[in-house]
Tab-separated table of C-alpha atoms and ligand atoms in Angstrom:
chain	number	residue	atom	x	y	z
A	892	UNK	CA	1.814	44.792	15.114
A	893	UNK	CA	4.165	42.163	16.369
A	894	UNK	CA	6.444	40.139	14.817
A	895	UNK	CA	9.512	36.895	15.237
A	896	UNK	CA	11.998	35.335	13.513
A	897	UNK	CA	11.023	33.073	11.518
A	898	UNK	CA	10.435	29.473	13.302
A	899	UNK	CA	9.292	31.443	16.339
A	900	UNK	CA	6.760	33.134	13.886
A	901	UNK	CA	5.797	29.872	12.213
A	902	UNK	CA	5.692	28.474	15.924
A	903	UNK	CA	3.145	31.131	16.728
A	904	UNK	CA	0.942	30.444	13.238
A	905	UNK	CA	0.529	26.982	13.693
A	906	UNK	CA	-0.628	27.800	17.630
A	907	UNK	CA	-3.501	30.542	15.474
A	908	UNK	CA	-4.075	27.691	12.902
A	909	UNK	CA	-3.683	24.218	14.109
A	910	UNK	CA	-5.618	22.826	10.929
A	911	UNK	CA	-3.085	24.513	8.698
A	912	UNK	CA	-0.443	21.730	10.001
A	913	UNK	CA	-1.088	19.677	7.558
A	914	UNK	CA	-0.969	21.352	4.514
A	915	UNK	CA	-2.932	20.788	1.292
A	916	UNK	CA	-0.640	21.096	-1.912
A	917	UNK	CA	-2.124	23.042	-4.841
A	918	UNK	CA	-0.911	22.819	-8.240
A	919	UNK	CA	0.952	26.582	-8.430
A	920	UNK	CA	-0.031	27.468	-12.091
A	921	UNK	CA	-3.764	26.897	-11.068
A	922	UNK	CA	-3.744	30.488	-8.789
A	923	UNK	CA	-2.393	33.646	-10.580
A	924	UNK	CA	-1.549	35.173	-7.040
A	925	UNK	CA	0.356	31.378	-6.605
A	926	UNK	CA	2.000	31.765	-10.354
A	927	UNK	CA	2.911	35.352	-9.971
A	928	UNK	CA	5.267	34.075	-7.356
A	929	UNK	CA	6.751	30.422	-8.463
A	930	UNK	CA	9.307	30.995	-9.606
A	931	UNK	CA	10.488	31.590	-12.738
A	932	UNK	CA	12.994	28.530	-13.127
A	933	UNK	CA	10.470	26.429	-12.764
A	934	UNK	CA	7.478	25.106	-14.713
A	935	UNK	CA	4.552	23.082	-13.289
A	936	UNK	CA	4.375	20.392	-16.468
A	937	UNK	CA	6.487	17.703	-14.464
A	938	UNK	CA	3.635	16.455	-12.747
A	939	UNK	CA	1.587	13.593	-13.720
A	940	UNK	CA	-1.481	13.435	-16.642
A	941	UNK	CA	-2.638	10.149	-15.350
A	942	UNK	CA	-1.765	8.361	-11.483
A	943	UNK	CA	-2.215	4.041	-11.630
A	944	UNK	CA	-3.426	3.622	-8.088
A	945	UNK	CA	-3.838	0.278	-7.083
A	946	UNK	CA	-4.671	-1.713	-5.145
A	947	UNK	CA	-1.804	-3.824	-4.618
A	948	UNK	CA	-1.528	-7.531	-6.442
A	949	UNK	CA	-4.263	-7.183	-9.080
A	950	UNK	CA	-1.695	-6.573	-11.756
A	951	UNK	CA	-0.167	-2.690	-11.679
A	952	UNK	CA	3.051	-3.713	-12.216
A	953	UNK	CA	1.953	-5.435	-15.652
A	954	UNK	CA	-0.157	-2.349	-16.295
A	955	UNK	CA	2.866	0.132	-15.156
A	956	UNK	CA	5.462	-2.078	-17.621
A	957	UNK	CA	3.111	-2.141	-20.458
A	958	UNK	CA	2.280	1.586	-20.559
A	959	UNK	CA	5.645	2.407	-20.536
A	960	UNK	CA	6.067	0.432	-23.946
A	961	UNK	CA	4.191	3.138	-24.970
A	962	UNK	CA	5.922	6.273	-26.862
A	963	UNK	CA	4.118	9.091	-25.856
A	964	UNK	CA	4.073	7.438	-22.319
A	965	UNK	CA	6.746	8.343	-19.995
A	966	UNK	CA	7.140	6.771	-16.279
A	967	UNK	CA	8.064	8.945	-13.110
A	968	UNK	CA	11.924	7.742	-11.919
A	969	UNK	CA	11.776	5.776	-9.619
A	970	UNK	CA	12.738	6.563	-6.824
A	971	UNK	CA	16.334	6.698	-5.617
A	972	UNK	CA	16.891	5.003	-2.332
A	973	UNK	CA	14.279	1.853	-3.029
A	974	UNK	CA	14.048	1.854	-6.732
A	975	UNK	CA	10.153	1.696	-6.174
A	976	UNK	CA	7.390	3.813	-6.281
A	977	UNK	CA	7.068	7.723	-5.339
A	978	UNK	CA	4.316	7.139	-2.683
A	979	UNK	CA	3.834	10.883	-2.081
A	980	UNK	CA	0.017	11.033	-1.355
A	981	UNK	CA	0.669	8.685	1.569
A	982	UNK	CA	3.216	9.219	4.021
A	983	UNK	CA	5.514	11.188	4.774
A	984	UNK	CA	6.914	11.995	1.494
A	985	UNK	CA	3.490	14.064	0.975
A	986	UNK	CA	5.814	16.356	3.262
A	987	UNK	CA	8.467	17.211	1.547
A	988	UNK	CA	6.397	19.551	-0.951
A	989	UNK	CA	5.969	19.470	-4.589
A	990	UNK	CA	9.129	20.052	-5.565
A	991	UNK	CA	10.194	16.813	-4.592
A	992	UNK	CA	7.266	15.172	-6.247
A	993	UNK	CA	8.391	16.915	-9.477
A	994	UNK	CA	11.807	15.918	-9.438
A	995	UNK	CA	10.490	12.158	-9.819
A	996	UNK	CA	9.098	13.470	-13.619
A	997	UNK	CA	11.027	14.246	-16.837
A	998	UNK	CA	10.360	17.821	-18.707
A	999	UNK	CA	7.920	16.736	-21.161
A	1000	UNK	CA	9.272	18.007	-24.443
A	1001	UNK	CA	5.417	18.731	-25.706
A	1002	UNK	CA	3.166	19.569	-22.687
A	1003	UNK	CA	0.199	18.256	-24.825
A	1004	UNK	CA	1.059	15.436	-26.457
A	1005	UNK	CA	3.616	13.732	-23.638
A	1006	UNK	CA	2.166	11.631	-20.993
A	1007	UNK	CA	3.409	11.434	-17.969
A	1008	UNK	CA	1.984	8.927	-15.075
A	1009	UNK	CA	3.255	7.685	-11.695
A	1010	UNK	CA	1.953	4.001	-10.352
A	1011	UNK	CA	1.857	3.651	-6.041
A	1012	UNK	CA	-0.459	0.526	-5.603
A	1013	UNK	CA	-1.380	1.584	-2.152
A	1014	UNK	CA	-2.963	5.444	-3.086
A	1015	UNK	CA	-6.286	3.056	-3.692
A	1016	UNK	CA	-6.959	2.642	0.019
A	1017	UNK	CA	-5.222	5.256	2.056
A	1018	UNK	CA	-7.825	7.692	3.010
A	1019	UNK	CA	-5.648	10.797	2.663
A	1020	UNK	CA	-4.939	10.128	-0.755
A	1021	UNK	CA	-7.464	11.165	-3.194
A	1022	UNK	CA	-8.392	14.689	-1.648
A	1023	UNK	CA	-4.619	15.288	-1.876
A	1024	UNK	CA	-4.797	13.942	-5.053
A	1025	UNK	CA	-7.684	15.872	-6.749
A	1026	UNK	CA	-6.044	19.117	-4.850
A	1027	UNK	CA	-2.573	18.978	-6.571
A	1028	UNK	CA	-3.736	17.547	-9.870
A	1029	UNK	CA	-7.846	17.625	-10.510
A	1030	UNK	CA	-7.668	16.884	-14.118
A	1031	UNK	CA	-5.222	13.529	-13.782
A	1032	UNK	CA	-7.129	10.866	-14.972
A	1033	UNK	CA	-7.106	7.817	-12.483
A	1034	UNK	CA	-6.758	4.138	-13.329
A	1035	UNK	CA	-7.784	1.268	-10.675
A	1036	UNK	CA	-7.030	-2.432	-11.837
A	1037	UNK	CA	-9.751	-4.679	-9.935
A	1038	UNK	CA	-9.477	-8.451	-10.119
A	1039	UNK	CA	-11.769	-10.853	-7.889
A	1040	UNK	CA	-10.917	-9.287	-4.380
A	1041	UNK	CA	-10.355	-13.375	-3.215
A	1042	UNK	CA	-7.730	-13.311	-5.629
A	1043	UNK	CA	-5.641	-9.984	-4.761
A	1044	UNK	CA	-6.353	-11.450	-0.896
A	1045	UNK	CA	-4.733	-14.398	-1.740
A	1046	UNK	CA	-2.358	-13.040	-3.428
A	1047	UNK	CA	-1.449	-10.520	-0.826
A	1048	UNK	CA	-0.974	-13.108	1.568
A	1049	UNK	CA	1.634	-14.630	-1.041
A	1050	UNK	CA	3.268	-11.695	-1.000
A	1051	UNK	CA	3.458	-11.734	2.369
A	1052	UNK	CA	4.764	-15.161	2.960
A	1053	UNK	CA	7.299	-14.267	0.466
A	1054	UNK	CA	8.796	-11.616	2.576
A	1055	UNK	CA	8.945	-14.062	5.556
A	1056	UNK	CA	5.970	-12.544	7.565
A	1057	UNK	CA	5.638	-14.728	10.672
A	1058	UNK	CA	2.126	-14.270	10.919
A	1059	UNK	CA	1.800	-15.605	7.102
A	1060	UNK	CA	4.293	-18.067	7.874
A	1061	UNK	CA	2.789	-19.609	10.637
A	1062	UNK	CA	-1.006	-19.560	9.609
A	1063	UNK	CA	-2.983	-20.676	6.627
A	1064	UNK	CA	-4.431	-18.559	4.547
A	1065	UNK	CA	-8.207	-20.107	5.902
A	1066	UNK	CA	-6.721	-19.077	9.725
A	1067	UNK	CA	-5.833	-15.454	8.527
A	1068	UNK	CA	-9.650	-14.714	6.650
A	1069	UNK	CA	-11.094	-16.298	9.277
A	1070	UNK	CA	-9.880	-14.910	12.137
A	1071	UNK	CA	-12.118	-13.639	14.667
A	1072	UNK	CA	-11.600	-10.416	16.837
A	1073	UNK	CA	-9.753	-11.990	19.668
A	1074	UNK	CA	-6.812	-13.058	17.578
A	1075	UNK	CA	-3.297	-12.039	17.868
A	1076	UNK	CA	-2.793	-8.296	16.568
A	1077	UNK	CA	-0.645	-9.786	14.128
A	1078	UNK	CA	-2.613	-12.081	12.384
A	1079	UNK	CA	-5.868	-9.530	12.513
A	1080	UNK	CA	-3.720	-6.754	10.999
A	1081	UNK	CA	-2.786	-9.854	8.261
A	1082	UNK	CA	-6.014	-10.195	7.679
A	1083	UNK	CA	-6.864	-6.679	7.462
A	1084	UNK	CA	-4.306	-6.117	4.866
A	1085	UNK	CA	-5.470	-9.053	2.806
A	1086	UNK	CA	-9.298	-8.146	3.131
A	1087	UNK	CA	-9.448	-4.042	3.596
A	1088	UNK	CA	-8.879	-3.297	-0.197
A	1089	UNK	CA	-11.035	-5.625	-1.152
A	1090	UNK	CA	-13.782	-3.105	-0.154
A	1091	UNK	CA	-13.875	-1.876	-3.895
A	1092	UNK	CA	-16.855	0.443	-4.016
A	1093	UNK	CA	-16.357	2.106	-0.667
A	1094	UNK	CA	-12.442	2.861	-1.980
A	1095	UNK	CA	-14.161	4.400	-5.357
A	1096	UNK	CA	-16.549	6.127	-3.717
A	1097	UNK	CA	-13.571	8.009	-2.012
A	1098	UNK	CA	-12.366	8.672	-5.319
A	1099	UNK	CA	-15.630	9.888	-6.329
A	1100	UNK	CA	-15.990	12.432	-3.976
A	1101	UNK	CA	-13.354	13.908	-5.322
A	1102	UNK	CA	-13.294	13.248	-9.326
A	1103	UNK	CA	-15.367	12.906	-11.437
A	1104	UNK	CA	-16.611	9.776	-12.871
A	1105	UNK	CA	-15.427	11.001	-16.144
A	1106	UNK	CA	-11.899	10.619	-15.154
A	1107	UNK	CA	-12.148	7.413	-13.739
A	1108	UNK	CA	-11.145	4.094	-15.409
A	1109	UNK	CA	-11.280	0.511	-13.761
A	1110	UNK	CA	-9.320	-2.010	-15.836
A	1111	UNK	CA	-10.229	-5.310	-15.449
A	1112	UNK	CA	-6.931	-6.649	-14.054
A	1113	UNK	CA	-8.382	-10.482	-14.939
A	1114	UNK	CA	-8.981	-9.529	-18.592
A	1115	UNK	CA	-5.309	-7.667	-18.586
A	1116	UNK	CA	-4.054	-10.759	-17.117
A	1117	UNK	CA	-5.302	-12.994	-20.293
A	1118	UNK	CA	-5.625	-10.762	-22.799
A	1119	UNK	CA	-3.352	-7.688	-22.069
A	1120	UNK	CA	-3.715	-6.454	-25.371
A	1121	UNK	CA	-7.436	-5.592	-25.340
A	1122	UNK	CA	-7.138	-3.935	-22.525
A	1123	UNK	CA	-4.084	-1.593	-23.252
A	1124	UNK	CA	-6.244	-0.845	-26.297
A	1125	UNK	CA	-8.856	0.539	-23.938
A	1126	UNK	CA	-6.783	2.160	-21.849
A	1127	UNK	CA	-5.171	3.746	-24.804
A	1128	UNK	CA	-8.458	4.801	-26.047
A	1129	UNK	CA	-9.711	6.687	-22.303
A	1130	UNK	CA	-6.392	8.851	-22.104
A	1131	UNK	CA	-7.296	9.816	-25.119
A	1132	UNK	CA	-3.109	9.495	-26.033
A	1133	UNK	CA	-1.705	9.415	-29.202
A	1134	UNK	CA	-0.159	7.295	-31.792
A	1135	UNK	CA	-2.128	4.432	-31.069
A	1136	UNK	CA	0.048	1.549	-30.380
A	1137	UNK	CA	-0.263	-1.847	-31.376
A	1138	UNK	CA	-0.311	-4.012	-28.121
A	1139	UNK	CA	-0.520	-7.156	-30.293
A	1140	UNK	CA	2.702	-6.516	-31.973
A	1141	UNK	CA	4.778	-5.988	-28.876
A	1142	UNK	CA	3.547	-8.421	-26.002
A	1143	UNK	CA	4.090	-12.386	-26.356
A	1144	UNK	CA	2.998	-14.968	-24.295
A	1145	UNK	CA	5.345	-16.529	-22.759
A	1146	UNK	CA	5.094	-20.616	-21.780
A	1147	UNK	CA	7.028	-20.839	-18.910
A	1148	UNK	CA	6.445	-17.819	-17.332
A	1149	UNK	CA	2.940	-18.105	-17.841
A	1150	UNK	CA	2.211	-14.546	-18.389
A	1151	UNK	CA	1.723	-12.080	-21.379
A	1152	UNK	CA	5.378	-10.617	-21.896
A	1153	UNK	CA	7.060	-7.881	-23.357
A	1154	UNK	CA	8.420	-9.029	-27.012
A	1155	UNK	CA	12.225	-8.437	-27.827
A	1156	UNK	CA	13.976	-8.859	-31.153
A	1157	UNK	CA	14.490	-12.216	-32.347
A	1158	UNK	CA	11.299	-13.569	-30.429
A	1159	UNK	CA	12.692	-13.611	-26.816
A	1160	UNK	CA	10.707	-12.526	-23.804
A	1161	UNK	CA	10.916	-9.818	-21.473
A	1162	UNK	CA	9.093	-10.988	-18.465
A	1163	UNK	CA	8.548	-9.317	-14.880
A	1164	UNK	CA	10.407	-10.625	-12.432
A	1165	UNK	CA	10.257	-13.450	-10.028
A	1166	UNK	CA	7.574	-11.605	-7.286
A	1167	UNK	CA	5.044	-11.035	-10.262
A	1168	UNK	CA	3.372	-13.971	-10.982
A	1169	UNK	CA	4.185	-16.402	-8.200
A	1170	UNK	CA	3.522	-19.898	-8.276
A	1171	UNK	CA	1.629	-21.270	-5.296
A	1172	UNK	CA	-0.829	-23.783	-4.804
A	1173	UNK	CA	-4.647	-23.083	-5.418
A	1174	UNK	CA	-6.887	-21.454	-2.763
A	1175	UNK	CA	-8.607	-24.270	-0.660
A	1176	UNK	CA	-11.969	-24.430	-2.159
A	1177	UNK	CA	-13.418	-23.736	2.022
A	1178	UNK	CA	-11.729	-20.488	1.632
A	1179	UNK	CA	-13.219	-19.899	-1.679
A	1180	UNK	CA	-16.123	-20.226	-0.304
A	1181	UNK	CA	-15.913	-18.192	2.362
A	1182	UNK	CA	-14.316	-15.217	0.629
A	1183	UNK	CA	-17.303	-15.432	-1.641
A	1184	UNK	CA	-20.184	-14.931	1.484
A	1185	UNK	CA	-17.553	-12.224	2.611
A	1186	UNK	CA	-17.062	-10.128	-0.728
A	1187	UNK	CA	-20.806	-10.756	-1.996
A	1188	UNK	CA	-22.278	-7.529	-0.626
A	1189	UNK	CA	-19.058	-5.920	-1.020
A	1190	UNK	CA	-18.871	-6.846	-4.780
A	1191	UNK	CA	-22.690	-6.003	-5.023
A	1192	UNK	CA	-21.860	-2.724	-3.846
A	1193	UNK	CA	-18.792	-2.441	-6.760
A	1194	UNK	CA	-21.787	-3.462	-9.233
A	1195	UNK	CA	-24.494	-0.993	-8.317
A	1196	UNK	CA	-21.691	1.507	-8.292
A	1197	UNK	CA	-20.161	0.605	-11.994
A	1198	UNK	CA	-24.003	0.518	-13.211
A	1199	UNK	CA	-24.787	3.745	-11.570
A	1200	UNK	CA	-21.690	5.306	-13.750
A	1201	UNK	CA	-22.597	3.618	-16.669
A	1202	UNK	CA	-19.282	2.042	-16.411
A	1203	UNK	CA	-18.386	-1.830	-17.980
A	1204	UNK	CA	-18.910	-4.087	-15.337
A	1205	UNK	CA	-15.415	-6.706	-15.294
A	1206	UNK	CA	-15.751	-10.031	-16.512
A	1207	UNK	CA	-14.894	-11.783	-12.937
A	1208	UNK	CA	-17.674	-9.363	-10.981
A	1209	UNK	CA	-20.335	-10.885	-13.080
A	1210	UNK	CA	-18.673	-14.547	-12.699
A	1211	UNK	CA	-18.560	-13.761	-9.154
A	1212	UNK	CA	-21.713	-12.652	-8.359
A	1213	UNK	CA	-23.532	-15.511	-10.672
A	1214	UNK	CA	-21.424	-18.253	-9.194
A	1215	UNK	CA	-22.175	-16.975	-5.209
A	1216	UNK	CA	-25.969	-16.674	-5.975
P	1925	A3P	P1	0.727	-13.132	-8.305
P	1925	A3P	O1	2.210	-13.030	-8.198
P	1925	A3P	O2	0.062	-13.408	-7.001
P	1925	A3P	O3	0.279	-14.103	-9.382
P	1925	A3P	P2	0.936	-6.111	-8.608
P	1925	A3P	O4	1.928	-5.793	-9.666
P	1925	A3P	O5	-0.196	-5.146	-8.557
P	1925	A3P	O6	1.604	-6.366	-7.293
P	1925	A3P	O7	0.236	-7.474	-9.018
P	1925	A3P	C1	0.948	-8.680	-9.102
P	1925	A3P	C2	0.071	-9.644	-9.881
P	1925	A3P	O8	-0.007	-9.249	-11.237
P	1925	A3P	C3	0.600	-11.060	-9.929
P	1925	A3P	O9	0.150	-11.716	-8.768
P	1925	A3P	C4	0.034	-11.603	-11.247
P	1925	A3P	O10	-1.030	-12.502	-11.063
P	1925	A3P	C5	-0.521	-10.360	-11.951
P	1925	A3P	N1	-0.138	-10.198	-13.349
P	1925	A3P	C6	-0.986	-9.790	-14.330
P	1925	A3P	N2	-0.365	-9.745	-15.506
P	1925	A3P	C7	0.922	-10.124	-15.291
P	1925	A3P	C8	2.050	-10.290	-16.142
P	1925	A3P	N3	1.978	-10.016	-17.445
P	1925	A3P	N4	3.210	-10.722	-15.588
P	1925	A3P	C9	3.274	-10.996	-14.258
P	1925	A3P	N5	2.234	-10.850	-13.398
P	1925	A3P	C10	1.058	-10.416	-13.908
């Protein structure tokens, strides 16, 4: 029997297990040899019921604001440096272990009745995310909001002229969808970015291979968009959280901002800010059209999926897929 000090030994592990690298974070209070030695400080209730994962631009932000509105729904901080979203299944944060995913979550003062949820738009394409995901919490429930994917790519690319990037500063939005493969790396990784999400079944099917449909919802981020209400009903409804709150009562629409809005006292509006709900011009109706031949087998796919669940198929995927036909 041999042994090291310690970084020497872990040295010398890693050589015997390469695959163990990258480790795989369990939820402690699942694995009575894992519970026996947590310790006992800590609890493993600060971790989310329910994860809003995206994609980016079809409305989480609304979704994120108007849960927390909620009073059995609590938000995780965010988080400290960029005031944003925890982004642990990605990146690098993933890292830094579960103890500094929990410190982004309040102590729930009633485990069963308290909901707690984190948002991070871009867990709804990153590969790594939803075994990670279904490892550290298999019984969170998962919300996607899915609007017409020519909408969130135009709206991407919004996003990204916003935040001065050259290559959507220098190129219409027809020149980034349409750009072929011998394009700058720029404007093809543009493109990607505006188009990749879009890819709505093969995301969910990632999902899917790790939850089970049971625990998956896809709000229609259209119908949230016009009728936020409704939707917050359903949403209530499929977390199954209670009081049930009346959406109608504390959202307003609000004329110049063009959006649904929280209500304050004395009839004022609480809007997002400035980057939700842009105003730009219309998509050229070319581009329309050509987003529709490139999303119609994509958005097929997203139908045969929702039908296979037994899922509600969103208003704009039927519009869609009538109007391309
Ligand atoms: P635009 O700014 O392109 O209109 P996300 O929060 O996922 O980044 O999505 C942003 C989008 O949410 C906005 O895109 C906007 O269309 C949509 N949205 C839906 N409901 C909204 C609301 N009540 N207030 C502001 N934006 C809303």
């Amino acid at each position: 029997l041999q042994t090291l000090p310690p970084v020497q030994l872990a040295e010398k592990y890693f050589q015997i297990f390469p695959e163990e690298r990258d480790p795989l974070w369990q939820n402690p209070c699942h694995d009575k040899r894992h519970k026996d030695i947590w310790s006992k400080e800590k609890t493993c209730d600060r971790l989310p019921k329910f994860l809003v994962i995206g994609p980016q631009k079809t409305g989480t932000t609304a979704l994120h604001a108007f849960l927390t509105l909620h009073p059995a729904i609590t938000s995780s901080f965010p988080h400290p440096s960029t005031f944003e979203e925890v982004q642990f299944f990605t990146g690098p944060n993933y890292h830094r272990g579960i103890d500094w995913y929990m410190d982004f979550f309040p102590f729930p003062s009633n485990v069963s009745t308290d909901f707690i949820f984190e948002k991070s738009a871009n867990y709804f394409d990153t590969e790594v995310v939803p075994k990670r995901a279904a490892a550290l919490l298999p019984r969170a429930k998962i919300l996607a909001v899915l609007i017409n994917p020519a909408d969130r790519a135009y709206s991407w690319y919004q996003h990204q002229r916003a935040h001065q990037d050259p290559a959507a500063l220098n190129h219409t939005f027809h020149q980034v969808v349409t750009a072929g493969p011998s394009s700058p790396p720029e404007l093809l990784a543009l493109r990607r970015r505006s188009l990749g999400p879009g890819a709505y079944a093969a995301h969910l099917e990632r999902w899917l291979r790790h939850y089970p449909p049971s625990q998956l919802l896809v709000v229609d981020g259209a119908l949230l968009r016009s009728n936020p209400a409704l939707v917050m009903d359903g949403v209530q409804k499929f977390l199954g959280v209670t009081p049930h709150f009346n959406y109608t009562q504390a959202l307003m629409y609000d004329e110049s901002k063009g959006f649904w809005c929280q209500r304050l006292e004395g009839g004022r509006a609480k809007c997002l800010g400035k980057s939700k709900g842009r105003k730009y011009s219309d998509m050229a109706p070319e581009t329309r059209a050509y987003l529709t031949g490139h999303f119609r087998e994509l958005n097929m796919d997203l139908l045969r999926l929702l039908s296979r669940l037994g899922h509600p198929l969103p208003g704009w995927l039927r519009e869609e897929l009538q109007s391309g036909r």
